[in-house]
Short mmCIF file of C-alpha atoms in Angstrom, two decimals:
data_model
loop_
_atom_site.label_atom_id
_atom_site.label_comp_id
_atom_site.label_asym_id
_atom_site.label_seq_id
_atom_site.Cartn_x
_atom_site.Cartn_y
_atom_site.Cartn_z
CA GLN A 254 50.70 -63.96 -2.94
CA SER A 255 48.78 -66.95 -1.57
CA VAL A 256 50.32 -69.72 0.37
CA LEU A 257 48.26 -72.39 -1.71
CA THR A 258 49.61 -73.03 -4.95
CA GLN A 259 46.73 -74.71 -7.87
CA PRO A 260 47.90 -75.09 -11.08
CA PRO A 261 46.22 -71.98 -13.85
CA SER A 262 44.58 -74.09 -15.59
CA VAL A 263 42.92 -77.86 -16.07
CA SER A 264 40.99 -78.99 -19.16
CA GLY A 265 39.38 -81.90 -20.05
CA ALA A 266 36.51 -83.46 -22.83
CA PRO A 267 33.45 -83.83 -21.71
CA GLY A 268 33.03 -87.33 -19.59
CA GLN A 269 36.53 -87.46 -18.42
CA ARG A 270 38.16 -86.92 -14.84
CA VAL A 271 40.09 -83.96 -14.16
CA THR A 272 41.69 -83.33 -10.53
CA ILE A 273 42.71 -80.07 -9.36
CA SER A 274 45.63 -80.22 -6.99
CA CYS A 275 46.19 -77.47 -4.23
CA THR A 276 49.89 -77.42 -2.43
CA GLY A 277 50.00 -75.71 0.68
CA SER A 278 52.93 -75.96 3.82
CA SER A 279 53.26 -77.06 7.52
CA SER A 280 51.44 -73.76 8.64
CA ASN A 281 48.34 -74.36 7.00
CA LEU A 282 47.24 -78.12 5.20
CA GLY A 283 50.06 -79.70 7.32
CA ALA A 284 48.90 -78.16 10.50
CA ASN A 285 45.44 -80.11 10.02
CA TYR A 286 43.91 -77.21 9.05
CA ASP A 287 40.84 -78.41 6.86
CA VAL A 288 40.59 -77.22 3.33
CA HIS A 289 37.65 -76.10 1.30
CA TRP A 290 36.65 -75.73 -1.80
CA TYR A 291 35.03 -73.24 -4.12
CA GLN A 292 33.28 -73.11 -7.77
CA GLN A 293 32.90 -69.70 -9.04
CA LEU A 294 30.81 -69.52 -12.47
CA PRO A 295 32.07 -66.68 -14.89
CA GLY A 296 30.33 -62.98 -13.65
CA THR A 297 29.09 -64.85 -10.40
CA ALA A 298 30.09 -65.28 -6.50
CA PRO A 299 31.97 -68.31 -5.39
CA LYS A 300 30.10 -71.44 -4.18
CA LEU A 301 31.31 -73.80 -1.39
CA LEU A 302 31.67 -76.78 -3.11
CA ILE A 303 33.42 -79.27 -0.62
CA TYR A 304 34.02 -78.52 2.86
CA ALA A 305 35.78 -80.18 5.67
CA ASN A 306 38.30 -82.01 2.99
CA ASN A 307 35.87 -84.32 1.93
CA ASN A 308 32.21 -83.44 2.33
CA ARG A 309 29.59 -81.91 0.25
CA PRO A 310 27.11 -79.62 0.82
CA SER A 311 23.66 -80.37 0.19
CA GLY A 312 22.74 -79.92 -3.55
CA ILE A 313 26.26 -80.42 -4.83
CA SER A 314 26.75 -83.08 -7.55
CA ASP A 315 28.74 -86.52 -5.85
CA ARG A 316 30.61 -85.79 -9.16
CA PHE A 317 32.53 -83.84 -7.32
CA SER A 318 34.93 -85.30 -4.71
CA GLY A 319 37.37 -83.85 -2.29
CA SER A 320 40.93 -85.25 -0.72
CA LYS A 321 43.78 -84.26 1.41
CA SER A 322 46.82 -85.92 2.94
CA GLY A 323 49.44 -83.77 4.27
CA THR A 324 50.65 -80.54 3.00
CA SER A 325 48.20 -81.51 -0.33
CA ALA A 326 44.76 -81.35 -1.00
CA SER A 327 42.96 -82.37 -4.52
CA LEU A 328 39.51 -81.70 -5.97
CA ALA A 329 38.37 -84.27 -8.56
CA ILE A 330 35.91 -83.83 -11.17
CA ALA A 331 34.23 -86.78 -12.29
CA GLY A 332 32.03 -86.95 -15.90
CA LEU A 333 33.06 -83.60 -16.76
CA GLN A 334 30.44 -81.44 -18.39
CA ALA A 335 30.45 -77.83 -20.19
CA GLU A 336 28.45 -76.78 -17.01
CA ASP A 337 31.59 -77.10 -14.78
CA GLU A 338 33.98 -75.12 -17.34
CA ALA A 339 34.47 -72.41 -14.00
CA ASP A 340 37.62 -70.99 -11.94
CA TYR A 341 37.81 -73.20 -8.82
CA TYR A 342 39.37 -72.01 -5.48
CA CYS A 343 40.96 -73.86 -2.72
CA GLN A 344 40.91 -72.48 0.96
CA SER A 345 42.13 -73.18 4.74
CA TYR A 346 43.97 -71.34 7.73
CA ASP A 347 47.17 -70.54 7.91
CA TYR A 348 48.64 -69.76 11.50
CA ARG A 349 52.13 -68.07 10.36
CA LEU A 350 49.89 -65.29 8.93
CA SER A 351 48.73 -63.56 12.02
CA GLY A 352 45.49 -65.75 11.77
CA SER A 353 45.02 -65.67 8.04
CA TYR A 354 42.43 -67.42 6.16
CA VAL A 355 43.68 -68.08 2.55
CA PHE A 356 42.37 -68.86 -0.31
CA GLY A 357 44.60 -70.86 -3.55
CA THR A 358 45.85 -69.20 -6.47
CA GLY A 359 42.82 -70.29 -8.54
CA THR A 360 42.43 -72.81 -11.32
CA LYS A 361 40.51 -72.30 -14.58
CA VAL A 362 38.69 -75.54 -15.66
CA THR A 363 38.10 -75.64 -19.36
CA VAL A 364 35.61 -78.23 -21.12
CA LEU A 365 37.04 -79.20 -24.62
CA GLN B 130 16.72 -69.28 2.88
CA VAL B 131 19.81 -67.93 4.16
CA GLN B 132 20.83 -64.50 1.71
CA LEU B 133 23.44 -61.90 1.50
CA VAL B 134 22.48 -58.91 -0.75
CA GLN B 135 25.06 -56.05 -0.92
CA SER B 136 25.03 -52.50 -2.04
CA GLY B 137 25.65 -51.01 -5.63
CA ALA B 138 28.39 -49.95 -7.34
CA GLU B 139 30.38 -47.70 -6.35
CA VAL B 140 33.20 -44.90 -8.53
CA LYS B 141 35.41 -43.31 -6.29
CA THR B 142 38.41 -41.34 -6.45
CA PRO B 143 41.87 -41.75 -4.91
CA GLY B 144 42.19 -40.87 -1.15
CA ALA B 145 38.46 -41.03 -1.23
CA SER B 146 36.77 -43.53 1.41
CA VAL B 147 33.86 -46.18 0.04
CA ARG B 148 31.41 -47.92 2.55
CA VAL B 149 29.78 -51.64 1.17
CA SER B 150 26.57 -53.06 2.95
CA CYS B 151 25.48 -56.43 3.22
CA LYS B 152 22.05 -57.04 4.44
CA ALA B 153 21.41 -60.79 6.00
CA SER B 154 18.19 -62.54 6.27
CA GLY B 155 17.30 -66.30 6.47
CA TYR B 156 18.97 -66.71 9.49
CA THR B 157 19.89 -65.29 13.36
CA PHE B 158 22.75 -62.70 12.22
CA THR B 159 24.58 -63.01 15.41
CA ARG B 160 25.41 -66.50 15.07
CA HIS B 161 27.81 -66.39 12.24
CA ASP B 162 30.96 -64.47 11.49
CA ILE B 163 30.71 -62.19 8.06
CA PHE B 164 33.76 -62.19 6.43
CA TRP B 165 34.80 -59.82 3.76
CA VAL B 166 36.56 -61.33 0.25
CA ARG B 167 37.48 -59.13 -2.67
CA GLN B 168 38.71 -60.15 -6.01
CA ALA B 169 40.70 -57.85 -8.65
CA PRO B 170 40.11 -57.76 -11.92
CA GLY B 171 40.82 -61.43 -13.40
CA GLN B 172 42.47 -61.82 -9.96
CA GLY B 173 41.79 -64.74 -7.04
CA LEU B 174 39.96 -64.31 -3.53
CA ASP B 175 41.95 -62.22 -1.02
CA TRP B 176 40.58 -62.41 2.26
CA MET B 177 40.31 -58.99 4.24
CA GLY B 178 38.71 -59.72 7.33
CA TRP B 179 35.82 -60.85 9.17
CA MET B 180 33.66 -59.41 12.09
CA ASN B 181 31.77 -61.69 14.88
CA PRO B 182 27.92 -59.66 14.69
CA ASN B 183 27.32 -60.56 18.57
CA SER B 184 30.43 -59.33 20.05
CA GLY B 185 31.42 -56.55 17.10
CA ASN B 186 34.58 -58.20 17.13
CA THR B 187 36.61 -57.74 14.14
CA ALA B 188 40.43 -58.51 12.33
CA SER B 189 41.95 -57.95 9.66
CA ALA B 190 44.41 -59.07 6.99
CA GLN B 191 47.69 -57.25 7.41
CA LYS B 192 47.47 -55.56 4.29
CA PHE B 193 44.61 -53.62 5.22
CA GLN B 194 45.18 -53.04 8.95
CA GLY B 195 44.61 -49.07 9.16
CA ARG B 196 42.59 -48.68 6.17
CA VAL B 197 39.45 -51.04 6.79
CA THR B 198 37.04 -51.25 9.50
CA LEU B 199 34.34 -53.35 10.03
CA THR B 200 30.98 -52.69 12.06
CA ARG B 201 27.33 -53.82 12.15
CA SER B 202 23.73 -52.86 12.98
CA THR B 203 22.46 -55.94 14.68
CA SER B 204 19.06 -54.50 14.35
CA MET B 205 19.11 -53.95 10.51
CA THR B 206 20.91 -57.92 10.63
CA THR B 207 23.61 -55.44 8.12
CA ALA B 208 27.50 -55.56 7.97
CA TYR B 209 29.56 -52.77 6.50
CA LEU B 210 32.84 -52.60 4.99
CA ASP B 211 34.59 -49.07 4.94
CA LEU B 212 37.59 -49.16 3.17
CA LYS B 213 39.54 -45.35 3.63
CA ASN B 214 42.30 -43.87 1.61
CA LEU B 215 41.62 -45.86 -1.94
CA ARG B 216 44.03 -46.66 -4.29
CA TYR B 217 43.70 -47.81 -7.81
CA GLU B 218 44.42 -51.22 -7.01
CA ASP B 219 41.68 -51.08 -4.90
CA THR B 220 39.65 -51.87 -7.74
CA ALA B 221 38.03 -54.76 -6.93
CA VAL B 222 34.55 -56.89 -6.67
CA TYR B 223 33.58 -57.10 -2.61
CA TYR B 224 31.99 -59.94 -1.39
CA CYS B 225 30.72 -60.62 2.16
CA ALA B 226 30.75 -64.31 3.01
CA ARG B 227 28.66 -66.23 5.95
CA ALA B 228 31.20 -68.00 8.10
CA VAL B 229 30.25 -71.65 9.24
CA GLY B 230 32.32 -74.41 10.98
CA PRO B 231 34.31 -74.18 14.27
CA GLY B 232 37.87 -72.76 14.43
CA LEU B 233 40.01 -75.38 12.25
CA SER B 234 37.47 -76.00 9.65
CA THR B 235 35.94 -72.19 9.04
CA ARG B 236 34.50 -71.86 5.54
CA PHE B 237 31.93 -69.69 3.71
CA ASP B 238 28.43 -71.34 2.53
CA SER B 239 26.99 -68.48 1.48
CA TRP B 240 27.93 -65.30 -0.15
CA GLY B 241 26.87 -61.59 -1.17
CA GLN B 242 26.46 -61.03 -5.12
CA GLY B 243 29.58 -58.97 -4.98
CA THR B 244 29.89 -55.16 -5.08
CA LEU B 245 32.14 -53.60 -7.31
CA VAL B 246 34.35 -50.49 -6.40
CA THR B 247 36.10 -49.21 -9.30
CA VAL B 248 38.97 -46.27 -8.19
CA SER B 249 39.60 -43.94 -10.80
CA SER B 250 40.35 -40.42 -10.88
#
């Protein structure tokens, strides 16, 4: 099982703002390892959405933003659009798991 | 542009082995680690291991140690995942991904399209 916990699902109406939490511990997010976020549209490979806590790769909409504090992180999606309906995963590193790169449990975002 | 192209779907029987390839292009293959991640049907992402294409050094997640082998061909700019002694629960989509960033901030900026491996008798 993953050491990064996310809510299974989040939903919102078009135009709304939703947030997804990613809760870790002292051996991963709390140990100053960065958190990264991925978007996985149905039937496709994950895509890097946010890196190093709050940075967007080139080409990613500024509607997506990230933050991190202590052992938790959050991804926010502003101005929700139908095309945002996807699974979202956080990812970091955990030193207690023999050098393990860990993913969050994943959150399904539904646009109502 | 950076591209990772994986081999096609496989159907294997329990106890067999499978090889998945990942052909890299659009960048210098030896400059970025290649990671392997799998996703069982309806499940989340599960890190399997990584390989440094320059040195050939590898590491794998504890749950896969003894069953997974990661190799590469630098001339073919291709990474390989070999998984042996397949079990039904190994049925999954297997992804390769290019790693970027320093040790404390390693992330995956480019992914292969995925290879479905089905284990069935």
